[in-house]
Amino acid sequence: MSMATAMPWQAWPDLQLVWPWWLLALPLPWLALWLLPAVRSGAAALRFPHEARLRDIAGNGARARPLRGPGPLLWLAWALLCVAAARPQQLGEPVQPPQAGRDLMLALDLSGSMQEPDMSLGGRPVDRLTAAKAVLADFLDRRAGDRVGLLVFGRRAYALTPLTLDRESVRQQLQDSVVGLAGQETAIGDAIGLAVKRLREESGEEQRDEDKVLILLTDGVNTAGLLDPRKAAELARDNGVRVHTIAFGGDGVMSVFGFQLPMPGGGDEIDEATLQAIAEATGGRFFRARDTAQLAGIYAEIDRLEPVERPGPALRPRIERYVWPLAGAFALALLSFLLAGWRRR
């Protein structure tokens, strides 16, 4: 016998029954036929002159002849019907559908300077955080297919949401963020370090380096934290995380009815050189936004980056096979009834 010859049970690889307990119904017709009491007849169907002799021969109150039961075709039809009810399925060949998207981490500065009302939104003055939230919410609407995470930083850095496809939960956490939630100072280096740690831990092994992106928005200078921003940039580069940095903040003036008015405490210094060095070291880009319109344009430009195709998780489609035993049961039952009618004729 050749080794290449398939054994009978190998003809249907990966065959499984979804509801195997239906096979317990196989002996039900046999049990009903043999366990139910036989029919007794007390009335004489035919009168005969020698009734007494016949009664002595057959016995008074004789049991009627047992039912013959269904034929072999009906038995086989019932068995196939039970197999069909058990819902056999076969696993198809594994397929890997392509999936477009990135692992994208958003880092938002919540230090005290983010409450400066030097931005405009819808024709009314707003603080920097409110303007950033509006732009980020619009940015999230366009990132279908990405796994997005959110972290905030001030004196310390905190991850609010892990990488997830549920952009609505990210948007809700974004809207609930307030100035000072993470402290009044600015820990840019710690924010980058935490983002790299989360991207490394939560990205799968199949995730390529060019798919991991951090977008960091800040309006100040690194004044807190344990990790130097430039050292954090090296850590991001070594882990394949591309960092886009956005310096956000006005020039210390606000336009009111066409007049440029100085803002109290405005014109805070932004360390553009460090932010630019971080972006260059990791293969990202540095942006400067002085108003809401410029910030929206920056996120629109980042949004235009082409998503990288990567294979999704391997899936094995389930192929329903109950149709075949069901069709066989119907054909056998029909054939049995046709043969019964032919025999009667």
One Martini backbone bead per residue (centre of mass of N, CA, C, O) as a GRO file, in nm:
protein
  345
    1MET     BB    1   0.095   0.036   0.024
    2SER     BB    2   0.074   0.354  -0.019
    3MET     BB    3   0.158   0.641   0.159
    4ALA     BB    4  -0.034   0.838  -0.025
    5THR     BB    5  -0.271   0.695   0.079
    6ALA     BB    6  -0.579   0.765   0.185
    7MET     BB    7  -0.760   0.745   0.443
    8PRO     BB    8  -1.088   0.753   0.520
    9TRP     BB    9  -1.053   0.974   0.762
   10GLN     BB   10  -0.884   1.177   0.551
   11ALA     BB   11  -1.110   1.300   0.359
   12TRP     BB   12  -1.198   1.489   0.631
   13PRO     BB   13  -1.044   1.740   0.724
   14ASP     BB   14  -1.142   1.925   0.990
   15LEU     BB   15  -1.388   1.781   1.110
   16GLN     BB   16  -1.691   1.910   1.271
   17LEU     BB   17  -1.921   1.935   1.547
   18VAL     BB   18  -2.136   2.160   1.687
   19TRP     BB   19  -2.391   1.940   1.763
   20PRO     BB   20  -2.331   1.630   1.886
   21TRP     BB   21  -2.594   1.555   2.062
   22TRP     BB   22  -2.776   1.461   1.817
   23LEU     BB   23  -2.666   1.159   1.812
   24LEU     BB   24  -2.856   1.056   2.047
   25ALA     BB   25  -3.110   1.017   1.835
   26LEU     BB   26  -3.061   0.749   1.679
   27PRO     BB   27  -3.232   0.527   1.877
   28LEU     BB   28  -3.531   0.623   1.894
   29PRO     BB   29  -3.693   0.439   1.696
   30TRP     BB   30  -3.611   0.172   1.828
   31LEU     BB   31  -3.725   0.234   2.109
   32ALA     BB   32  -4.019   0.283   2.016
   33LEU     BB   33  -4.062  -0.004   1.890
   34TRP     BB   34  -3.960  -0.197   2.154
   35LEU     BB   35  -4.086  -0.042   2.423
   36LEU     BB   36  -4.354  -0.035   2.333
   37PRO     BB   37  -4.654  -0.158   2.355
   38ALA     BB   38  -4.840  -0.383   2.229
   39VAL     BB   39  -5.113  -0.458   2.040
   40ARG     BB   40  -5.439  -0.523   2.140
   41SER     BB   41  -5.711  -0.762   2.051
   42GLY     BB   42  -6.067  -0.825   2.142
   43ALA     BB   43  -6.177  -0.848   1.860
   44ALA     BB   44  -6.344  -1.012   1.612
   45ALA     BB   45  -6.275  -1.035   1.268
   46LEU     BB   46  -6.352  -1.359   1.254
   47ARG     BB   47  -6.583  -1.609   1.194
   48PHE     BB   48  -6.571  -1.956   1.309
   49PRO     BB   49  -6.674  -2.267   1.360
   50HIS     BB   50  -6.374  -2.337   1.501
   51GLU     BB   51  -6.307  -2.139   1.748
   52ALA     BB   52  -6.207  -2.315   1.980
   53ARG     BB   53  -5.965  -2.445   1.842
   54LEU     BB   54  -5.821  -2.181   1.770
   55ARG     BB   55  -5.792  -2.086   2.065
   56ASP     BB   56  -5.614  -2.322   2.154
   57ILE     BB   57  -5.383  -2.266   1.957
   58ALA     BB   58  -5.337  -1.942   1.998
   59GLY     BB   59  -5.472  -1.826   2.231
   60ASN     BB   60  -5.602  -1.631   2.461
   61GLY     BB   61  -5.519  -1.312   2.390
   62ALA     BB   62  -5.332  -1.260   2.167
   63ARG     BB   63  -5.074  -1.121   2.035
   64ALA     BB   64  -4.982  -0.913   1.823
   65ARG     BB   65  -4.803  -0.842   1.566
   66PRO     BB   66  -4.531  -0.704   1.519
   67LEU     BB   67  -4.381  -0.453   1.406
   68ARG     BB   68  -4.156  -0.408   1.146
   69GLY     BB   69  -4.075  -0.140   1.063
   70PRO     BB   70  -3.844   0.016   0.919
   71GLY     BB   71  -3.646   0.033   0.675
   72PRO     BB   72  -3.319   0.073   0.580
   73LEU     BB   73  -3.362   0.349   0.444
   74LEU     BB   74  -3.490   0.493   0.691
   75TRP     BB   75  -3.259   0.449   0.884
   76LEU     BB   76  -3.048   0.606   0.714
   77ALA     BB   77  -3.205   0.872   0.704
   78TRP     BB   78  -3.203   0.924   1.009
   79ALA     BB   79  -2.895   0.932   1.042
   80LEU     BB   80  -2.850   1.174   0.849
   81LEU     BB   81  -3.030   1.371   1.008
   82CYS     BB   82  -2.858   1.372   1.265
   83VAL     BB   83  -2.599   1.474   1.130
   84ALA     BB   84  -2.718   1.741   1.029
   85ALA     BB   85  -2.800   1.846   1.316
   86ALA     BB   86  -2.489   1.851   1.411
   87ARG     BB   87  -2.331   2.032   1.220
   88PRO     BB   88  -2.114   2.009   0.996
   89GLN     BB   89  -1.766   2.113   0.976
   90GLN     BB   90  -1.510   2.283   0.777
   91LEU     BB   91  -1.186   2.376   0.756
   92GLY     BB   92  -1.023   2.591   0.588
   93GLU     BB   93  -0.799   2.766   0.449
   94PRO     BB   94  -0.569   2.978   0.531
   95VAL     BB   95  -0.610   3.334   0.581
   96GLN     BB   96  -0.465   3.673   0.502
   97PRO     BB   97  -0.580   3.963   0.551
   98PRO     BB   98  -0.547   4.272   0.477
   99GLN     BB   99  -0.409   4.551   0.683
  100ALA     BB  100  -0.465   4.887   0.742
  101GLY     BB  101  -0.213   5.042   0.946
  102ARG     BB  102  -0.140   5.160   1.280
  103ASP     BB  103   0.056   5.239   1.561
  104LEU     BB  104  -0.090   5.510   1.748
  105MET     BB  105   0.050   5.769   1.946
  106LEU     BB  106  -0.079   6.009   2.175
  107ALA     BB  107   0.072   6.318   2.294
  108LEU     BB  108  -0.038   6.530   2.567
  109ASP     BB  109  -0.023   6.842   2.694
  110LEU     BB  110  -0.106   6.938   3.062
  111SER     BB  111   0.008   7.186   3.132
  112GLY     BB  112  -0.039   7.508   3.247
  113SER     BB  113   0.002   7.652   2.956
  114MET     BB  114  -0.266   7.520   2.816
  115GLN     BB  115  -0.459   7.770   2.940
  116GLU     BB  116  -0.402   7.960   2.722
  117PRO     BB  117  -0.610   8.216   2.549
  118ASP     BB  118  -0.457   8.214   2.221
  119MET     BB  119  -0.710   8.094   2.076
  120SER     BB  120  -0.924   7.998   1.794
  121LEU     BB  121  -1.286   7.895   1.785
  122GLY     BB  122  -1.535   7.994   1.597
  123GLY     BB  123  -1.458   8.310   1.677
  124ARG     BB  124  -1.341   8.221   1.961
  125PRO     BB  125  -1.181   8.223   2.247
  126VAL     BB  126  -0.928   7.984   2.345
  127ASP     BB  127  -0.761   7.742   2.464
  128ARG     BB  128  -0.524   7.517   2.381
  129LEU     BB  129  -0.668   7.255   2.465
  130THR     BB  130  -0.933   7.297   2.312
  131ALA     BB  131  -0.806   7.312   2.033
  132ALA     BB  132  -0.666   7.033   2.040
  133LYS     BB  133  -0.918   6.862   2.077
  134ALA     BB  134  -1.062   6.936   1.813
  135VAL     BB  135  -0.838   6.836   1.621
  136LEU     BB  136  -0.810   6.543   1.732
  137ALA     BB  137  -1.100   6.451   1.679
  138ASP     BB  138  -1.080   6.483   1.370
  139PHE     BB  139  -0.839   6.292   1.335
  140LEU     BB  140  -0.978   6.029   1.442
  141ASP     BB  141  -1.199   6.008   1.216
  142ARG     BB  142  -0.952   5.934   0.993
  143ARG     BB  143  -0.831   5.652   1.157
  144ALA     BB  144  -0.913   5.407   1.009
  145GLY     BB  145  -0.726   5.109   1.117
  146ASP     BB  146  -0.612   5.216   1.368
  147ARG     BB  147  -0.416   5.199   1.655
  148VAL     BB  148  -0.505   5.390   1.940
  149GLY     BB  149  -0.332   5.602   2.171
  150LEU     BB  150  -0.328   5.764   2.507
  151LEU     BB  151  -0.123   6.032   2.638
  152VAL     BB  152  -0.019   6.218   2.925
  153PHE     BB  153   0.156   6.528   3.025
  154GLY     BB  154   0.372   6.670   3.281
  155ARG     BB  155   0.535   6.586   3.537
  156ARG     BB  156   0.397   6.333   3.422
  157ALA     BB  157   0.326   6.016   3.271
  158TYR     BB  158   0.014   5.896   3.115
  159ALA     BB  159  -0.194   5.625   3.037
  160LEU     BB  160  -0.527   5.617   2.919
  161THR     BB  161  -0.489   5.440   2.650
  162PRO     BB  162  -0.463   5.186   2.468
  163LEU     BB  163  -0.428   5.013   2.205
  164THR     BB  164  -0.701   5.083   1.972
  165LEU     BB  165  -1.000   5.063   1.764
  166ASP     BB  166  -1.149   5.243   1.980
  167ARG     BB  167  -1.198   5.573   1.919
  168GLU     BB  168  -1.419   5.657   2.124
  169SER     BB  169  -1.255   5.614   2.385
  170VAL     BB  170  -1.035   5.815   2.314
  171ARG     BB  171  -1.220   6.062   2.288
  172GLN     BB  172  -1.327   6.056   2.579
  173GLN     BB  173  -1.052   6.091   2.722
  174LEU     BB  174  -0.985   6.357   2.587
  175GLN     BB  175  -1.231   6.524   2.697
  176ASP     BB  176  -1.150   6.462   3.013
  177SER     BB  177  -0.917   6.636   2.990
  178VAL     BB  178  -0.702   6.839   3.200
  179VAL     BB  179  -0.545   7.078   3.338
  180GLY     BB  180  -0.316   6.922   3.567
  181LEU     BB  181  -0.352   6.607   3.573
  182ALA     BB  182  -0.009   6.570   3.547
  183GLY     BB  183   0.067   6.854   3.603
  184GLN     BB  184   0.253   7.168   3.554
  185GLU     BB  185   0.467   7.043   3.406
  186THR     BB  186   0.735   6.912   3.169
  187ALA     BB  187   0.767   6.563   3.039
  188ILE     BB  188   0.895   6.469   2.752
  189GLY     BB  189   1.079   6.222   2.795
  190ASP     BB  190   0.871   6.044   2.948
  191ALA     BB  191   0.662   6.035   2.722
  192ILE     BB  192   0.838   5.886   2.518
  193GLY     BB  193   0.910   5.640   2.693
  194LEU     BB  194   0.617   5.540   2.737
  195ALA     BB  195   0.539   5.508   2.439
  196VAL     BB  196   0.756   5.298   2.369
  197LYS     BB  197   0.667   5.086   2.574
  198ARG     BB  198   0.377   5.045   2.463
  199LEU     BB  199   0.451   4.977   2.168
  200ARG     BB  200   0.623   4.728   2.239
  201GLU     BB  201   0.406   4.563   2.408
  202GLU     BB  202   0.135   4.599   2.204
  203SER     BB  203   0.289   4.494   1.974
  204GLY     BB  204   0.327   4.274   1.751
  205GLU     BB  205   0.549   4.070   1.590
  206GLU     BB  206   0.441   4.165   1.295
  207GLN     BB  207   0.530   4.440   1.359
  208ARG     BB  208   0.658   4.703   1.210
  209ASP     BB  209   0.848   4.979   1.248
  210GLU     BB  210   0.686   5.172   1.037
  211ASP     BB  211   0.403   5.141   1.222
  212LYS     BB  212   0.533   5.323   1.453
  213VAL     BB  213   0.370   5.607   1.613
  214LEU     BB  214   0.445   5.944   1.735
  215ILE     BB  215   0.243   6.218   1.866
  216LEU     BB  216   0.374   6.528   1.983
  217LEU     BB  217   0.230   6.773   2.209
  218THR     BB  218   0.364   7.105   2.279
  219ASP     BB  219   0.432   7.434   2.479
  220GLY     BB  220   0.732   7.364   2.587
  221VAL     BB  221   0.966   7.272   2.830
  222ASN     BB  222   1.179   7.065   2.976
  223THR     BB  223   1.111   7.039   3.354
  224ALA     BB  224   1.081   6.720   3.382
  225GLY     BB  225   1.187   6.427   3.479
  226LEU     BB  226   1.424   6.151   3.403
  227LEU     BB  227   1.420   6.191   3.087
  228ASP     BB  228   1.584   6.280   2.826
  229PRO     BB  229   1.477   6.371   2.519
  230ARG     BB  230   1.725   6.268   2.351
  231LYS     BB  231   1.733   5.987   2.480
  232ALA     BB  232   1.444   5.915   2.399
  233ALA     BB  233   1.497   5.928   2.095
  234GLU     BB  234   1.693   5.689   2.090
  235LEU     BB  235   1.491   5.483   2.196
  236ALA     BB  236   1.292   5.512   1.962
  237ARG     BB  237   1.484   5.436   1.735
  238ASP     BB  238   1.564   5.147   1.846
  239ASN     BB  239   1.229   5.073   1.834
  240GLY     BB  240   1.089   5.196   1.570
  241VAL     BB  241   0.998   5.499   1.645
  242ARG     BB  242   0.810   5.752   1.510
  243VAL     BB  243   0.850   6.111   1.560
  244HIS     BB  244   0.612   6.364   1.595
  245THR     BB  245   0.645   6.715   1.636
  246ILE     BB  246   0.456   6.973   1.825
  247ALA     BB  247   0.453   7.320   1.832
  248PHE     BB  248   0.228   7.486   2.061
  249GLY     BB  249   0.166   7.835   2.012
  250GLY     BB  250   0.175   8.149   2.061
  251ASP     BB  251   0.306   8.502   2.074
  252GLY     BB  252   0.137   8.657   2.315
  253VAL     BB  253  -0.122   8.710   2.135
  254MET     BB  254  -0.452   8.864   2.071
  255SER     BB  255  -0.733   8.876   1.864
  256VAL     BB  256  -0.947   9.178   1.894
  257PHE     BB  257  -1.108   9.330   1.664
  258GLY     BB  258  -0.809   9.355   1.516
  259PHE     BB  259  -0.652   9.348   1.783
  260GLN     BB  260  -0.336   9.329   1.941
  261LEU     BB  261  -0.312   9.149   2.241
  262PRO     BB  262  -0.164   9.093   2.523
  263MET     BB  263  -0.071   8.820   2.717
  264PRO     BB  264  -0.077   8.695   3.015
  265GLY     BB  265   0.206   8.506   3.011
  266GLY     BB  266   0.293   8.515   2.737
  267GLY     BB  267   0.537   8.377   2.535
  268ASP     BB  268   0.630   8.107   2.577
  269GLU     BB  269   0.875   7.894   2.572
  270ILE     BB  270   0.998   7.691   2.295
  271ASP     BB  271   1.176   7.389   2.224
  272GLU     BB  272   1.247   7.354   1.903
  273ALA     BB  273   1.522   7.214   1.885
  274THR     BB  274   1.449   6.955   2.037
  275LEU     BB  275   1.204   6.870   1.866
  276GLN     BB  276   1.364   6.850   1.602
  277ALA     BB  277   1.571   6.637   1.700
  278ILE     BB  278   1.367   6.413   1.756
  279ALA     BB  279   1.256   6.384   1.471
  280GLU     BB  280   1.525   6.329   1.321
  281ALA     BB  281   1.618   6.073   1.491
  282THR     BB  282   1.327   5.908   1.403
  283GLY     BB  283   1.200   6.007   1.112
  284GLY     BB  284   1.047   6.258   1.150
  285ARG     BB  285   0.850   6.557   1.220
  286PHE     BB  286   0.845   6.909   1.238
  287PHE     BB  287   0.612   7.138   1.401
  288ARG     BB  288   0.445   7.468   1.369
  289ALA     BB  289   0.187   7.608   1.585
  290ARG     BB  290  -0.002   7.928   1.625
  291ASP     BB  291  -0.281   7.793   1.545
  292THR     BB  292  -0.557   7.617   1.466
  293ALA     BB  293  -0.516   7.599   1.160
  294GLN     BB  294  -0.228   7.490   1.166
  295LEU     BB  295  -0.291   7.236   1.331
  296ALA     BB  296  -0.487   7.111   1.128
  297GLY     BB  297  -0.280   7.095   0.894
  298ILE     BB  298  -0.083   6.902   1.033
  299TYR     BB  299  -0.279   6.661   1.074
  300ALA     BB  300  -0.344   6.639   0.772
  301GLU     BB  301  -0.056   6.567   0.687
  302ILE     BB  302  -0.030   6.312   0.860
  303ASP     BB  303  -0.285   6.173   0.736
  304ARG     BB  304  -0.145   6.141   0.439
  305LEU     BB  305  -0.009   5.907   0.524
  306GLU     BB  306   0.064   5.608   0.418
  307PRO     BB  307  -0.047   5.312   0.474
  308VAL     BB  308   0.058   5.006   0.593
  309GLU     BB  309   0.079   4.695   0.479
  310ARG     BB  310  -0.059   4.421   0.675
  311PRO     BB  311  -0.108   4.132   0.807
  312GLY     BB  312  -0.343   3.967   0.937
  313PRO     BB  313  -0.496   3.742   1.097
  314ALA     BB  314  -0.533   3.419   1.079
  315LEU     BB  315  -0.791   3.248   0.891
  316ARG     BB  316  -1.057   2.992   0.919
  317PRO     BB  317  -1.298   2.896   0.740
  318ARG     BB  318  -1.635   2.788   0.771
  319ILE     BB  319  -1.775   2.494   0.632
  320GLU     BB  320  -2.074   2.384   0.543
  321ARG     BB  321  -2.202   2.016   0.562
  322TYR     BB  322  -2.522   1.958   0.613
  323VAL     BB  323  -2.645   1.934   0.326
  324TRP     BB  324  -2.567   1.647   0.246
  325PRO     BB  325  -2.717   1.471   0.463
  326LEU     BB  326  -2.991   1.603   0.408
  327ALA     BB  327  -3.017   1.516   0.112
  328GLY     BB  328  -2.986   1.211   0.167
  329ALA     BB  329  -3.235   1.178   0.350
  330PHE     BB  330  -3.445   1.269   0.143
  331ALA     BB  331  -3.381   1.058  -0.080
  332LEU     BB  332  -3.431   0.799   0.091
  333ALA     BB  333  -3.721   0.858   0.175
  334LEU     BB  334  -3.837   0.875  -0.111
  335LEU     BB  335  -3.749   0.591  -0.202
  336SER     BB  336  -3.905   0.432   0.012
  337PHE     BB  337  -4.194   0.526  -0.070
  338LEU     BB  338  -4.181   0.427  -0.362
  339LEU     BB  339  -4.134   0.123  -0.299
  340ALA     BB  340  -4.390   0.080  -0.130
  341GLY     BB  341  -4.591   0.147  -0.360
  342TRP     BB  342  -4.492  -0.072  -0.559
  343ARG     BB  343  -4.555  -0.320  -0.377
  344ARG     BB  344  -4.862  -0.277  -0.349
  345ARG     BB  345  -4.907  -0.307  -0.666
   0.00000   0.00000   0.00000
